[in-house]
Amino acid sequence: MGETKNAELTLVIVKPDGLKKSLTGNIITRLAETKLVIVGSKMVRVSRDLAVEHYKHLQGKPFFEDLIKYIMGEYHTKRVMALVYGGADAIQKVRDICGSTNPEEAQPVSIRGAYGRITTKGVFENVIHASANAEDAEREIKLWFGPDELIDPIYPMVEVEETIRRKKWK
Ligand code: UDP
Ligand code: MG
């Protein structure tokens, strides 16, 4: 993938409504149309800190608090699936299949158009997150994944020595 022209990484999140609606397989199948490569994937229980950092560009919007609750899974299930896709023009290819942010405006064949809804509180429950541009993608991938969790990390890395407490199997 590193050799590919215009190689990019993009972050995809199957949001809690997507998991609750059993759409994970469907979404991964749809995204396979792009011929992009999955370079990282994991299930995440989203903390408040992660949610606020991820959506910090929307702080101050009337729907912000509900959006944080939504991505933390307060309304559906407390988990998301985070994936990183890589390849030529990854960001735009994934966004095209996702569709517009507002599920009512999204193409009916897009993921958001087919499965999203607008709640009575006005939040777009649109099933999937996808990075909007290169700057967002890099920021978001670095927020959600460490270098060791990606097959082909394309961003510069440093090695550090540190003492950490971590869980091991008994
Ligand atoms: N959102 C919303 N109402 C809005 C704008 C955004 O509920 O008017 C939610 C929606 O779930 C969206 C997320 O906030 O996916 C992030 O918004 P952004 O503008 O970054 O859209 P995206 O990049 O997800 O298309
Ligand atoms: Mg966005």
Short mmCIF file of C-alpha atoms and ligand atoms in Angstrom, two decimals:
data_model
loop_
_atom_site.label_atom_id
_atom_site.label_comp_id
_atom_site.label_asym_id
_atom_site.label_seq_id
_atom_site.Cartn_x
_atom_site.Cartn_y
_atom_site.Cartn_z
CA MET A 1 0.00 0.00 0.00
CA GLY A 2 2.88 2.34 0.78
CA GLU A 3 3.87 2.13 -2.91
CA THR A 4 0.41 3.17 -4.17
CA LYS A 5 0.09 6.57 -5.88
CA ASN A 6 -1.83 9.12 -3.74
CA ALA A 7 -1.86 6.55 -0.93
CA GLU A 8 -3.94 7.82 1.94
CA LEU A 9 -5.35 6.48 5.15
CA THR A 10 -8.86 7.24 6.33
CA LEU A 11 -10.70 6.51 9.57
CA VAL A 12 -14.03 4.69 9.50
CA ILE A 13 -16.19 4.20 12.55
CA VAL A 14 -19.27 2.00 12.60
CA LYS A 15 -21.26 4.10 15.06
CA PRO A 16 -23.38 2.57 17.86
CA ASP A 17 -26.58 2.68 15.75
CA GLY A 18 -24.74 0.77 13.01
CA LEU A 19 -23.80 -1.97 15.48
CA LYS A 20 -27.26 -2.06 17.02
CA LYS A 21 -28.78 -2.45 13.53
CA SER A 22 -26.30 -5.29 12.73
CA LEU A 23 -24.85 -3.34 9.83
CA THR A 24 -21.15 -4.09 10.37
CA GLY A 25 -20.93 -6.85 7.76
CA ASN A 26 -23.00 -4.88 5.30
CA ILE A 27 -20.83 -1.77 5.73
CA ILE A 28 -17.57 -3.69 5.32
CA THR A 29 -18.98 -5.36 2.20
CA ARG A 30 -20.00 -1.99 0.74
CA LEU A 31 -16.57 -0.53 1.49
CA ALA A 32 -14.90 -3.51 -0.22
CA GLU A 33 -16.17 -2.01 -3.52
CA THR A 34 -13.39 0.57 -3.13
CA LYS A 35 -10.64 -2.12 -3.30
CA LEU A 36 -9.00 -0.31 -0.40
CA VAL A 37 -7.12 -2.30 2.23
CA ILE A 38 -8.08 -2.50 5.91
CA VAL A 39 -4.89 -1.63 7.80
CA GLY A 40 -6.37 -1.53 11.31
CA SER A 41 -9.55 -2.52 13.12
CA LYS A 42 -10.83 -2.79 16.69
CA MET A 43 -13.87 -2.54 18.92
CA VAL A 44 -13.83 0.52 21.17
CA ARG A 45 -15.83 1.63 24.19
CA VAL A 46 -15.77 5.38 23.60
CA SER A 47 -14.84 7.49 26.64
CA ARG A 48 -16.16 11.00 27.05
CA ASP A 49 -12.65 12.39 26.50
CA LEU A 50 -12.29 10.51 23.20
CA ALA A 51 -15.76 11.58 22.05
CA VAL A 52 -15.17 15.26 22.83
CA GLU A 53 -11.72 15.24 21.21
CA HIS A 54 -13.04 13.49 18.10
CA TYR A 55 -15.91 15.97 17.67
CA LYS A 56 -14.15 19.09 19.02
CA HIS A 57 -14.86 21.00 15.77
CA LEU A 58 -18.57 20.87 16.70
CA GLN A 59 -18.25 22.15 20.27
CA GLY A 60 -20.85 24.87 20.86
CA LYS A 61 -23.40 23.43 18.41
CA PRO A 62 -26.88 22.91 19.92
CA PHE A 63 -26.69 19.16 19.21
CA PHE A 64 -23.18 18.72 20.67
CA GLU A 65 -24.14 17.07 23.97
CA ASP A 66 -26.50 14.63 22.23
CA LEU A 67 -23.82 13.88 19.65
CA ILE A 68 -21.37 12.98 22.44
CA LYS A 69 -23.98 10.71 24.06
CA TYR A 70 -24.73 9.16 20.67
CA ILE A 71 -21.10 8.27 19.85
CA MET A 72 -20.57 7.00 23.44
CA GLY A 73 -23.48 4.64 22.84
CA GLU A 74 -25.95 6.01 25.39
CA TYR A 75 -28.79 5.53 22.90
CA HIS A 76 -27.83 2.19 21.33
CA THR A 77 -24.92 0.07 22.56
CA LYS A 78 -21.70 1.17 24.23
CA ARG A 79 -19.30 0.18 21.49
CA VAL A 80 -18.13 1.21 18.07
CA MET A 81 -15.97 -0.51 15.48
CA ALA A 82 -13.03 1.58 14.35
CA LEU A 83 -11.27 0.77 11.08
CA VAL A 84 -8.51 2.35 9.06
CA TYR A 85 -8.66 1.95 5.29
CA GLY A 86 -5.69 2.68 3.08
CA GLY A 87 -5.01 3.08 -0.61
CA ALA A 88 -5.24 5.53 -3.49
CA ASP A 89 -7.73 8.36 -2.77
CA ALA A 90 -9.03 6.44 0.24
CA ILE A 91 -10.69 9.46 1.86
CA GLN A 92 -12.94 10.42 -1.05
CA LYS A 93 -13.73 6.85 -2.07
CA VAL A 94 -15.03 6.04 1.41
CA ARG A 95 -16.93 9.33 1.75
CA ASP A 96 -18.70 8.69 -1.57
CA ILE A 97 -20.04 5.35 -0.36
CA CYS A 98 -21.04 6.84 3.02
CA GLY A 99 -23.07 9.68 1.50
CA SER A 100 -23.93 13.13 2.87
CA THR A 101 -23.83 13.93 6.58
CA ASN A 102 -27.60 14.52 6.66
CA PRO A 103 -29.21 11.12 5.97
CA GLU A 104 -32.24 12.81 4.38
CA GLU A 105 -29.99 14.49 1.83
CA ALA A 106 -27.76 11.46 1.27
CA GLN A 107 -28.20 9.40 -1.88
CA PRO A 108 -30.61 6.54 -1.09
CA VAL A 109 -28.01 3.99 -2.26
CA SER A 110 -25.33 5.41 0.06
CA ILE A 111 -24.84 3.87 3.51
CA ARG A 112 -26.17 6.96 5.30
CA GLY A 113 -29.04 7.36 2.83
CA ALA A 114 -30.09 3.75 3.22
CA TYR A 115 -29.73 3.32 6.98
CA GLY A 116 -29.49 6.74 8.67
CA ARG A 117 -32.23 8.70 10.41
CA ILE A 118 -32.73 12.05 12.11
CA THR A 119 -33.83 11.82 15.73
CA THR A 120 -36.58 13.97 17.23
CA LYS A 121 -33.76 15.86 19.02
CA GLY A 122 -32.30 16.67 15.61
CA VAL A 123 -29.18 14.48 15.74
CA PHE A 124 -28.17 12.79 12.50
CA GLU A 125 -27.85 9.12 13.44
CA ASN A 126 -26.00 8.30 10.26
CA VAL A 127 -24.53 4.89 11.09
CA ILE A 128 -20.95 5.57 9.97
CA HIS A 129 -18.13 8.05 10.40
CA ALA A 130 -15.56 8.63 7.67
CA SER A 131 -12.76 11.20 7.71
CA ALA A 132 -13.65 14.24 5.58
CA ASN A 133 -10.18 15.33 4.40
CA ALA A 134 -6.46 14.56 4.79
CA GLU A 135 -6.01 16.81 7.82
CA ASP A 136 -8.98 15.26 9.66
CA ALA A 137 -7.88 11.75 8.68
CA GLU A 138 -4.40 12.12 10.16
CA ARG A 139 -5.70 13.75 13.34
CA GLU A 140 -8.45 11.16 13.79
CA ILE A 141 -6.29 8.09 13.04
CA LYS A 142 -3.64 9.29 15.53
CA LEU A 143 -6.39 9.82 18.10
CA TRP A 144 -7.96 6.37 17.70
CA PHE A 145 -4.98 4.15 16.86
CA GLY A 146 -1.37 3.76 17.94
CA PRO A 147 1.36 2.93 15.38
CA ASP A 148 1.53 -0.69 16.60
CA GLU A 149 -2.15 -1.18 15.75
CA LEU A 150 -1.75 -0.37 12.05
CA ILE A 151 -0.34 -2.74 9.44
CA ASP A 152 1.29 0.01 7.40
CA PRO A 153 1.52 3.25 9.40
CA ILE A 154 2.53 6.00 6.99
CA TYR A 155 3.01 8.77 9.54
CA PRO A 156 6.40 9.44 11.15
CA MET A 157 6.95 7.58 14.43
CA VAL A 158 9.37 7.72 17.32
CA GLU A 159 10.34 4.92 19.66
CA VAL A 160 10.06 5.67 23.36
CA GLU A 161 10.96 3.63 26.41
CA GLU A 162 8.44 3.82 29.20
CA THR A 163 7.13 1.88 32.15
CA ILE A 164 3.42 1.27 31.88
CA ARG A 165 0.85 -0.77 33.77
CA ARG A 166 -1.09 -3.02 31.47
CA LYS A 167 -3.38 -6.03 31.74
CA LYS A 168 -2.08 -9.52 30.93
CA TRP A 169 -4.00 -12.79 30.69
CA LYS A 170 -3.72 -14.71 34.00
N1 UDP B 1 -24.23 16.08 13.09
C1 UDP B 1 -25.56 16.32 13.43
N2 UDP B 1 -26.18 17.46 12.96
C2 UDP B 1 -25.53 18.36 12.17
C3 UDP B 1 -24.19 18.10 11.82
C4 UDP B 1 -23.58 16.96 12.30
O1 UDP B 1 -26.17 15.52 14.15
O2 UDP B 1 -26.14 19.37 11.77
C5 UDP B 1 -23.57 14.86 13.59
C6 UDP B 1 -23.63 13.71 12.58
O3 UDP B 1 -23.74 12.48 13.29
C7 UDP B 1 -22.26 13.85 11.91
C8 UDP B 1 -21.38 14.27 13.07
O4 UDP B 1 -22.21 15.12 13.85
O5 UDP B 1 -21.86 12.64 11.30
C9 UDP B 1 -20.10 14.99 12.67
O6 UDP B 1 -20.41 16.10 11.89
P1 UDP B 1 -19.55 16.52 10.63
O7 UDP B 1 -19.98 17.89 10.22
O8 UDP B 1 -18.10 16.31 10.92
O9 UDP B 1 -20.06 15.50 9.49
P2 UDP B 1 -19.40 14.18 8.89
O10 UDP B 1 -17.93 14.46 8.69
O11 UDP B 1 -19.65 13.06 9.87
O12 UDP B 1 -20.12 13.95 7.60
MG MG B 2 -16.50 15.22 9.97
#
